[in-house]
GROMACS .gro file of C-alpha atoms in nm:
model
  424
    1UNK     CA    1  10.670  12.848  10.392
    2UNK     CA    2  10.800  13.151  10.208
    3UNK     CA    3  11.065  13.297  10.419
    4UNK     CA    4  10.998  13.666  10.517
    5UNK     CA    5  11.416  13.743  10.450
    6UNK     CA    6  11.359  13.651  10.036
    7UNK     CA    7  11.062  13.835   9.998
    8UNK     CA    8  11.207  14.170  10.208
    9UNK     CA    9  11.540  14.137   9.954
   10UNK     CA   10  11.396  14.035   9.642
   11UNK     CA   11  10.996  14.139   9.626
   12UNK     CA   12  11.008  14.116   9.248
   13UNK     CA   13  11.138  13.824   9.171
   14UNK     CA   14  10.888  13.662   9.437
   15UNK     CA   15  10.607  13.818   9.301
   16UNK     CA   16  10.718  13.740   8.923
   17UNK     CA   17  10.734  13.383   9.006
   18UNK     CA   18  10.432  13.377   9.156
   19UNK     CA   19  10.243  13.478   8.885
   20UNK     CA   20  10.302  13.165   8.692
   21UNK     CA   21  10.068  13.012   8.910
   22UNK     CA   22   9.858  13.225   8.801
   23UNK     CA   23   9.706  13.365   9.183
   24UNK     CA   24   9.506  13.672   9.227
   25UNK     CA   25   9.541  13.911   9.445
   26UNK     CA   26   9.903  13.794   9.524
   27UNK     CA   27  10.052  14.150   9.532
   28UNK     CA   28   9.876  14.259   9.806
   29UNK     CA   29   9.862  13.976  10.024
   30UNK     CA   30  10.249  14.005   9.977
   31UNK     CA   31  10.271  14.381  10.060
   32UNK     CA   32  10.057  14.270  10.370
   33UNK     CA   33  10.288  13.994  10.488
   34UNK     CA   34  10.581  14.264  10.429
   35UNK     CA   35  10.370  14.514  10.650
   36UNK     CA   36  10.320  14.238  10.919
   37UNK     CA   37  10.705  14.179  10.899
   38UNK     CA   38  10.802  14.568  10.997
   39UNK     CA   39  10.551  14.582  11.244
   40UNK     CA   40  10.665  14.242  11.460
   41UNK     CA   41  11.023  14.425  11.352
   42UNK     CA   42  10.969  14.778  11.537
   43UNK     CA   43  10.752  14.577  11.804
   44UNK     CA   44  11.041  14.337  11.863
   45UNK     CA   45  11.293  14.644  11.839
   46UNK     CA   46  11.087  14.859  12.110
   47UNK     CA   47  11.028  14.549  12.381
   48UNK     CA   48  11.437  14.503  12.359
   49UNK     CA   49  11.480  14.821  12.405
   50UNK     CA   50  11.253  14.855  12.705
   51UNK     CA   51  11.339  14.530  12.801
   52UNK     CA   52  11.658  14.648  12.810
   53UNK     CA   53  11.643  15.000  13.026
   54UNK     CA   54  11.469  14.775  13.286
   55UNK     CA   55  11.737  14.542  13.281
   56UNK     CA   56  12.003  14.860  13.352
   57UNK     CA   57  11.722  15.029  13.610
   58UNK     CA   58  11.726  14.758  13.830
   59UNK     CA   59  12.110  14.685  13.861
   60UNK     CA   60  12.050  15.056  13.952
   61UNK     CA   61  11.803  15.076  14.229
   62UNK     CA   62  11.982  14.733  14.364
   63UNK     CA   63  12.329  15.013  14.394
   64UNK     CA   64  12.088  15.283  14.535
   65UNK     CA   65  11.936  15.109  14.792
   66UNK     CA   66  12.277  14.952  14.929
   67UNK     CA   67  12.405  15.283  14.880
   68UNK     CA   68  12.131  15.442  15.171
   69UNK     CA   69  11.952  15.615  14.869
   70UNK     CA   70  11.636  15.525  14.910
   71UNK     CA   71  11.455  15.801  14.787
   72UNK     CA   72  11.653  15.845  14.460
   73UNK     CA   73  11.542  15.450  14.410
   74UNK     CA   74  11.217  15.503  14.493
   75UNK     CA   75  11.140  15.783  14.184
   76UNK     CA   76  11.332  15.512  13.950
   77UNK     CA   77  11.129  15.239  14.039
   78UNK     CA   78  10.804  15.425  13.907
   79UNK     CA   79  11.011  15.456  13.613
   80UNK     CA   80  11.017  15.053  13.629
   81UNK     CA   81  10.692  14.961  13.660
   82UNK     CA   82  10.571  15.221  13.369
   83UNK     CA   83  10.856  14.961  13.137
   84UNK     CA   84  10.699  14.649  13.302
   85UNK     CA   85  10.356  14.758  13.187
   86UNK     CA   86  10.458  14.859  12.825
   87UNK     CA   87  10.686  14.559  12.770
   88UNK     CA   88  10.365  14.367  12.874
   89UNK     CA   89  10.173  14.513  12.574
   90UNK     CA   90  10.394  14.501  12.328
   91UNK     CA   91  10.470  14.086  12.400
   92UNK     CA   92  10.075  14.137  12.352
   93UNK     CA   93  10.089  14.312  12.025
   94UNK     CA   94  10.410  14.107  11.909
   95UNK     CA   95  10.230  13.738  11.956
   96UNK     CA   96   9.934  13.854  11.771
   97UNK     CA   97  10.134  14.030  11.493
   98UNK     CA   98  10.343  13.724  11.501
   99UNK     CA   99   9.984  13.528  11.449
  100UNK     CA  100   9.899  13.691  11.230
  101UNK     CA  101  10.187  13.693  10.991
  102UNK     CA  102  10.169  13.313  11.035
  103UNK     CA  103   9.899  13.300  10.890
  104UNK     CA  104   9.959  13.504  10.634
  105UNK     CA  105  10.257  13.312  10.517
  106UNK     CA  106  10.055  12.950  10.530
  107UNK     CA  107   9.814  13.116  10.247
  108UNK     CA  108  10.114  13.203  10.011
  109UNK     CA  109  10.255  12.896   9.794
  110UNK     CA  110  10.567  12.786   9.736
  111UNK     CA  111  10.765  13.036   9.447
  112UNK     CA  112  10.804  12.837   9.101
  113UNK     CA  113  11.187  12.782   8.961
  114UNK     CA  114  11.259  12.972   8.676
  115UNK     CA  115  11.229  12.682   8.466
  116UNK     CA  116  10.871  12.629   8.566
  117UNK     CA  117  10.616  12.743   8.271
  118UNK     CA  118  10.394  12.949   8.297
  119UNK     CA  119  10.042  12.829   8.278
  120UNK     CA  120   9.707  12.818   8.447
  121UNK     CA  121   9.647  12.398   8.416
  122UNK     CA  122   9.740  12.070   8.282
  123UNK     CA  123   9.684  12.175   7.922
  124UNK     CA  124  10.010  12.426   7.961
  125UNK     CA  125  10.252  12.167   8.076
  126UNK     CA  126  10.536  12.058   7.880
  127UNK     CA  127  10.634  11.715   7.772
  128UNK     CA  128  10.967  11.635   7.793
  129UNK     CA  129  11.016  11.293   7.677
  130UNK     CA  130  10.818  10.988   7.636
  131UNK     CA  131  10.922  10.583   7.644
  132UNK     CA  132  10.786  10.285   7.463
  133UNK     CA  133  10.517  10.156   7.179
  134UNK     CA  134  10.178  10.201   7.301
  135UNK     CA  135  10.010   9.854   7.257
  136UNK     CA  136   9.810   9.778   6.951
  137UNK     CA  137   9.522   9.577   7.112
  138UNK     CA  138   9.248   9.393   6.917
  139UNK     CA  139   8.869   9.453   6.881
  140UNK     CA  140   8.762   9.296   7.211
  141UNK     CA  141   9.044   9.450   7.461
  142UNK     CA  142   8.878   9.580   7.746
  143UNK     CA  143   8.953   9.842   8.068
  144UNK     CA  144   9.114   9.746   8.382
  145UNK     CA  145   8.741   9.757   8.559
  146UNK     CA  146   8.586   9.488   8.347
  147UNK     CA  147   8.871   9.276   8.316
  148UNK     CA  148   8.865   9.316   8.693
  149UNK     CA  149   8.575   9.127   8.753
  150UNK     CA  150   8.627   8.882   8.460
  151UNK     CA  151   8.959   8.750   8.640
  152UNK     CA  152   8.788   8.779   8.991
  153UNK     CA  153   9.107   8.961   9.142
  154UNK     CA  154   8.999   9.283   9.256
  155UNK     CA  155   8.603   9.358   9.407
  156UNK     CA  156   8.448   9.711   9.441
  157UNK     CA  157   8.119   9.623   9.530
  158UNK     CA  158   8.303   9.444   9.857
  159UNK     CA  159   8.486   9.765   9.924
  160UNK     CA  160   8.179   9.930   9.907
  161UNK     CA  161   7.994   9.686  10.170
  162UNK     CA  162   8.257   9.686  10.434
  163UNK     CA  163   8.395  10.029  10.387
  164UNK     CA  164   8.231  10.240  10.084
  165UNK     CA  165   8.326  10.353   9.795
  166UNK     CA  166   8.669  10.410   9.686
  167UNK     CA  167   8.842  10.128   9.878
  168UNK     CA  168   8.840   9.815   9.661
  169UNK     CA  169   8.903   9.461   9.810
  170UNK     CA  170   9.207   9.295   9.649
  171UNK     CA  171   9.137   8.936   9.572
  172UNK     CA  172   9.390   8.594   9.516
  173UNK     CA  173   9.632   8.713   9.198
  174UNK     CA  174   9.493   9.060   9.233
  175UNK     CA  175   9.657   9.087   9.621
  176UNK     CA  176   9.966   8.893   9.507
  177UNK     CA  177  10.015   9.130   9.207
  178UNK     CA  178   9.987   9.425   9.443
  179UNK     CA  179  10.210   9.231   9.717
  180UNK     CA  180  10.464   9.188   9.411
  181UNK     CA  181  10.492   9.576   9.303
  182UNK     CA  182  10.550   9.646   9.655
  183UNK     CA  183  10.878   9.447   9.725
  184UNK     CA  184  10.967   9.487   9.357
  185UNK     CA  185  10.944   9.893   9.465
  186UNK     CA  186  11.143   9.893   9.795
  187UNK     CA  187  11.400   9.627   9.621
  188UNK     CA  188  11.440   9.842   9.376
  189UNK     CA  189  11.438  10.146   9.613
  190UNK     CA  190  11.735   9.995   9.828
  191UNK     CA  191  11.946   9.912   9.549
  192UNK     CA  192  11.931  10.293   9.502
  193UNK     CA  193  12.073  10.392   9.812
  194UNK     CA  194  11.743  10.479  10.009
  195UNK     CA  195  11.663  10.367  10.368
  196UNK     CA  196  11.344  10.168  10.433
  197UNK     CA  197  11.124  10.381  10.618
  198UNK     CA  198  10.778  10.177  10.777
  199UNK     CA  199  10.627  10.506  10.991
  200UNK     CA  200  10.317  10.538  11.153
  201UNK     CA  201   9.993  10.625  10.881
  202UNK     CA  202   9.814  10.840  11.148
  203UNK     CA  203  10.042  11.231  11.197
  204UNK     CA  204   9.922  11.484  11.453
  205UNK     CA  205   9.849  11.819  11.291
  206UNK     CA  206  10.225  11.963  11.371
  207UNK     CA  207  10.286  11.723  11.100
  208UNK     CA  208  10.033  11.810  10.868
  209UNK     CA  209  10.187  12.178  10.906
  210UNK     CA  210  10.505  12.081  10.879
  211UNK     CA  211  10.512  11.972  10.523
  212UNK     CA  212  10.249  12.176  10.351
  213UNK     CA  213   9.932  11.920  10.412
  214UNK     CA  214   9.770  12.179  10.632
  215UNK     CA  215   9.626  12.415  10.626
  216UNK     CA  216   9.570  12.425  10.237
  217UNK     CA  217   9.429  12.025  10.208
  218UNK     CA  218   9.271  11.940  10.496
  219UNK     CA  219   8.942  11.882  10.332
  220UNK     CA  220   9.104  11.580  10.126
  221UNK     CA  221   9.286  11.424  10.427
  222UNK     CA  222   9.068  11.169  10.695
  223UNK     CA  223   9.042  11.322  11.027
  224UNK     CA  224   9.026  11.150  11.336
  225UNK     CA  225   8.850  11.431  11.572
  226UNK     CA  226   8.863  11.318  11.882
  227UNK     CA  227   9.194  11.242  11.865
  228UNK     CA  228   9.320  11.532  11.627
  229UNK     CA  229   9.496  11.287  11.433
  230UNK     CA  230   9.499  11.251  11.028
  231UNK     CA  231   9.568  10.936  10.815
  232UNK     CA  232   9.842  11.063  10.567
  233UNK     CA  233   9.783  11.111  10.189
  234UNK     CA  234  10.133  10.977  10.123
  235UNK     CA  235  10.445  10.830  10.310
  236UNK     CA  236  10.644  11.181  10.248
  237UNK     CA  237  10.432  11.325  10.522
  238UNK     CA  238  10.558  11.093  10.806
  239UNK     CA  239  10.874  11.039  10.679
  240UNK     CA  240  11.012  11.405  10.661
  241UNK     CA  241  10.859  11.501  11.011
  242UNK     CA  242  11.104  11.270  11.112
  243UNK     CA  243  11.345  11.558  11.091
  244UNK     CA  244  11.140  11.792  11.182
  245UNK     CA  245  11.279  12.055  11.487
  246UNK     CA  246  11.621  11.872  11.371
  247UNK     CA  247  11.990  12.007  11.298
  248UNK     CA  248  12.183  11.788  11.048
  249UNK     CA  249  12.554  11.784  11.020
  250UNK     CA  250  12.752  11.757  10.652
  251UNK     CA  251  12.806  11.377  10.803
  252UNK     CA  252  12.439  11.309  10.784
  253UNK     CA  253  12.363  11.423  10.407
  254UNK     CA  254  12.224  11.286  10.203
  255UNK     CA  255  11.927  11.174  10.366
  256UNK     CA  256  11.758  10.950  10.091
  257UNK     CA  257  11.480  10.760  10.290
  258UNK     CA  258  11.187  10.509  10.126
  259UNK     CA  259  10.838  10.382  10.252
  260UNK     CA  260  10.573  10.173  10.200
  261UNK     CA  261  10.231  10.268  10.349
  262UNK     CA  262   9.871  10.259  10.188
  263UNK     CA  263   9.750  10.657  10.157
  264UNK     CA  264   9.415  10.784  10.205
  265UNK     CA  265   9.237  11.058  10.012
  266UNK     CA  266   8.870  11.214  10.068
  267UNK     CA  267   8.893  11.313   9.700
  268UNK     CA  268   8.573  11.500   9.698
  269UNK     CA  269   8.395  11.643   9.467
  270UNK     CA  270   8.588  11.355   9.215
  271UNK     CA  271   8.337  11.186   8.975
  272UNK     CA  272   8.331  11.104   8.590
  273UNK     CA  273   8.452  10.807   8.405
  274UNK     CA  274   8.811  10.945   8.438
  275UNK     CA  275   8.768  10.865   8.842
  276UNK     CA  276   8.686  10.499   8.699
  277UNK     CA  277   8.752  10.165   8.872
  278UNK     CA  278   9.134  10.197   8.976
  279UNK     CA  279   9.200  10.585   8.838
  280UNK     CA  280   9.091  10.726   9.146
  281UNK     CA  281   9.049  10.595   9.486
  282UNK     CA  282   8.990  10.660   9.848
  283UNK     CA  283   9.304  10.420   9.998
  284UNK     CA  284   9.559  10.253   9.770
  285UNK     CA  285   9.914  10.156   9.801
  286UNK     CA  286  10.241  10.313   9.725
  287UNK     CA  287  10.630  10.377   9.781
  288UNK     CA  288  10.762  10.724   9.834
  289UNK     CA  289  11.110  10.801   9.794
  290UNK     CA  290  11.223  11.113  10.058
  291UNK     CA  291  11.548  11.284  10.002
  292UNK     CA  292  11.694  11.576  10.148
  293UNK     CA  293  11.947  11.760  10.025
  294UNK     CA  294  12.193  12.067  10.050
  295UNK     CA  295  12.053  12.353   9.828
  296UNK     CA  296  12.304  12.366   9.577
  297UNK     CA  297  12.245  11.963   9.470
  298UNK     CA  298  11.881  11.932   9.525
  299UNK     CA  299  11.804  11.979   9.104
  300UNK     CA  300  12.060  11.759   9.005
  301UNK     CA  301  11.912  11.510   9.278
  302UNK     CA  302  11.537  11.582   9.097
  303UNK     CA  303  11.681  11.462   8.783
  304UNK     CA  304  11.819  11.180   8.900
  305UNK     CA  305  11.550  11.073   9.151
  306UNK     CA  306  11.310  11.155   8.812
  307UNK     CA  307  11.557  10.907   8.627
  308UNK     CA  308  11.488  10.647   8.857
  309UNK     CA  309  11.098  10.647   8.821
  310UNK     CA  310  11.147  10.650   8.439
  311UNK     CA  311  11.334  10.303   8.512
  312UNK     CA  312  11.088  10.124   8.681
  313UNK     CA  313  10.846  10.226   8.465
  314UNK     CA  314  11.106  10.064   8.185
  315UNK     CA  315  11.178   9.738   8.392
  316UNK     CA  316  10.746   9.694   8.354
  317UNK     CA  317  10.744   9.759   8.045
  318UNK     CA  318  10.512  10.080   8.046
  319UNK     CA  319  10.505  10.327   7.783
  320UNK     CA  320  10.530  10.661   7.985
  321UNK     CA  321  10.572  11.005   7.873
  322UNK     CA  322  10.728  11.301   8.163
  323UNK     CA  323  10.556  11.640   8.155
  324UNK     CA  324  10.704  11.918   8.346
  325UNK     CA  325  10.375  12.102   8.494
  326UNK     CA  326  10.330  12.429   8.462
  327UNK     CA  327  10.343  12.723   8.715
  328UNK     CA  328   9.879  12.650   8.779
  329UNK     CA  329   9.890  12.297   8.783
  330UNK     CA  330  10.198  12.218   9.022
  331UNK     CA  331  10.071  12.163   9.399
  332UNK     CA  332  10.127  12.445   9.645
  333UNK     CA  333  10.444  12.282   9.791
  334UNK     CA  334  10.651  12.235   9.514
  335UNK     CA  335  10.892  12.481   9.329
  336UNK     CA  336  10.921  12.209   9.015
  337UNK     CA  337  10.766  11.907   8.965
  338UNK     CA  338  10.762  11.624   8.654
  339UNK     CA  339  10.495  11.387   8.647
  340UNK     CA  340  10.506  11.020   8.493
  341UNK     CA  341  10.213  10.975   8.313
  342UNK     CA  342  10.129  10.568   8.185
  343UNK     CA  343   9.945  10.487   7.890
  344UNK     CA  344   9.662  10.280   7.960
  345UNK     CA  345   9.575  10.107   7.600
  346UNK     CA  346   9.179   9.958   7.651
  347UNK     CA  347   9.142  10.339   7.805
  348UNK     CA  348   9.337  10.530   7.550
  349UNK     CA  349   9.432  10.807   7.814
  350UNK     CA  350   9.735  10.864   7.984
  351UNK     CA  351   9.740  10.788   8.365
  352UNK     CA  352   9.936  10.959   8.629
  353UNK     CA  353  10.113  10.779   8.846
  354UNK     CA  354  10.404  10.941   8.987
  355UNK     CA  355  10.506  11.310   9.112
  356UNK     CA  356  10.873  11.376   9.157
  357UNK     CA  357  10.879  11.721   9.377
  358UNK     CA  358  11.188  11.984   9.472
  359UNK     CA  359  11.026  12.132   9.722
  360UNK     CA  360  11.338  12.385   9.797
  361UNK     CA  361  11.325  12.541  10.158
  362UNK     CA  362  10.954  12.559  10.155
  363UNK     CA  363  10.898  12.218  10.360
  364UNK     CA  364  11.208  12.304  10.549
  365UNK     CA  365  11.094  12.671  10.688
  366UNK     CA  366  10.814  12.478  10.810
  367UNK     CA  367  10.940  12.213  10.991
  368UNK     CA  368  11.260  12.370  11.098
  369UNK     CA  369  11.481  12.191  10.939
  370UNK     CA  370  11.834  12.310  10.858
  371UNK     CA  371  12.233  12.190  10.896
  372UNK     CA  372  12.533  12.323  11.028
  373UNK     CA  373  12.827  12.332  10.771
  374UNK     CA  374  13.210  12.248  10.891
  375UNK     CA  375  13.238  12.598  10.908
  376UNK     CA  376  12.954  12.618  11.147
  377UNK     CA  377  12.736  12.797  10.897
  378UNK     CA  378  12.365  12.689  10.988
  379UNK     CA  379  12.105  12.750  10.698
  380UNK     CA  380  11.772  12.547  10.575
  381UNK     CA  381  11.831  12.225  10.334
  382UNK     CA  382  11.623  12.114  10.043
  383UNK     CA  383  11.379  11.830  10.051
  384UNK     CA  384  11.207  11.613   9.798
  385UNK     CA  385  11.035  11.337   9.756
  386UNK     CA  386  10.859  11.143   9.427
  387UNK     CA  387  10.599  10.882   9.425
  388UNK     CA  388  10.829  10.542   9.324
  389UNK     CA  389  10.515  10.428   9.269
  390UNK     CA  390  10.116  10.452   9.313
  391UNK     CA  391  10.009  10.136   9.241
  392UNK     CA  392   9.584  10.169   9.118
  393UNK     CA  393   9.732  10.302   8.810
  394UNK     CA  394  10.052  10.099   8.751
  395UNK     CA  395   9.789   9.769   8.762
  396UNK     CA  396   9.571   9.958   8.541
  397UNK     CA  397   9.811   9.999   8.300
  398UNK     CA  398   9.922   9.659   8.329
  399UNK     CA  399   9.602   9.499   8.333
  400UNK     CA  400   9.488   9.696   8.002
  401UNK     CA  401   9.782   9.640   7.805
  402UNK     CA  402   9.919   9.309   7.837
  403UNK     CA  403   9.542   9.191   7.799
  404UNK     CA  404   9.532   8.843   7.565
  405UNK     CA  405   9.345   8.571   7.478
  406UNK     CA  406   9.509   8.376   7.694
  407UNK     CA  407   9.463   8.607   7.986
  408UNK     CA  408   9.681   8.885   8.140
  409UNK     CA  409  10.059   8.879   8.123
  410UNK     CA  410  10.272   8.934   8.358
  411UNK     CA  411  10.577   9.200   8.308
  412UNK     CA  412  10.884   8.974   8.343
  413UNK     CA  413  11.073   9.156   8.633
  414UNK     CA  414  10.777   9.062   8.893
  415UNK     CA  415  10.758   8.714   8.798
  416UNK     CA  416  11.007   8.648   9.068
  417UNK     CA  417  10.802   8.830   9.297
  418UNK     CA  418  10.413   8.659   9.196
  419UNK     CA  419  10.477   8.340   9.098
  420UNK     CA  420  10.326   8.328   8.836
  421UNK     CA  421  10.348   8.435   8.474
  422UNK     CA  422   9.999   8.538   8.369
  423UNK     CA  423   9.644   8.609   8.522
  424UNK     CA  424   9.350   8.359   8.375
   0.00000   0.00000   0.00000
């Protein structure tokens, strides 16, 4: 969430940054925020002034009564009664103003970092790195949705029978490949110093607001209305919320957590060939990495997290490219995001498998996540997260790129986890 103090101190920088997102009426929204902030501060000041006066008069009344000056005390009581009414009215006004201000602040996305390119969508993203050789498949090569039927490893029809579209059933070597990838990703994360977390896969409303899924992505989340709980769209939500309303010390930092969870997304309005098969699901598995850092360390950390995700793709022998997202293609929480896309040779298209983002103070401000330095200064921290990795499109890439006349070859790094070298 945007810090009002930042907007107050450097409005032009905030406006220019948000223009990269191609937002409409953002300047009017920011002016409304500043107006409400001024009203809030003035109301608070008046409230506090009247409260101080009331407290002072109360002491005077006590002294006068003790001194036998009852008539004088009664005159002052009339003023205190008036002050109490005014204080109550001001408290009501303050509450309403703060509610309006909070609602407006929730509507404003994060301010993109100065390195983020201006742009309205995916076509304006910048390719900053590419690795690997695009596989040259034979004329008989087929996309993964045909391969999974041929080898009977993933069944969409059974998933549709028991749940609905977008909920596949993994079978035999397909299930073992899933488990192998999860264990591989978790073991690699541990080697990099990430502490494994197994969080709940449902969260309350406060957690949704804390990391910015609410109110922005409410329509994309599965809501358990009777209990007021939401199925998580990513492990980032429960893991980051572990630190809601927490003040960390220097000794606690950096925080490096990793967690495997199933993830749930309604993906409302998604259709077409680009979402076929494993390309887009309502339920999928993912290993997420989360870091909490001091502000001065966060962008170096972002680069390190990207390098780690890239190393996983290279170990899996998957050709990939790294994109710096433009302002119009970033999530509302992010100040800077890099996407990793693998090439699926049978589809002849790039598939996003990871987003690595620095949220700066945007989530920390909502979470009230701070740290106290050795000098005793308290300030907001920076939060970062990345997919390391999301499984469905990784599986799609492995199946398509490694298909041979004898079956599907398993990347060497996974063989110790799968216990087999081929799917056939």
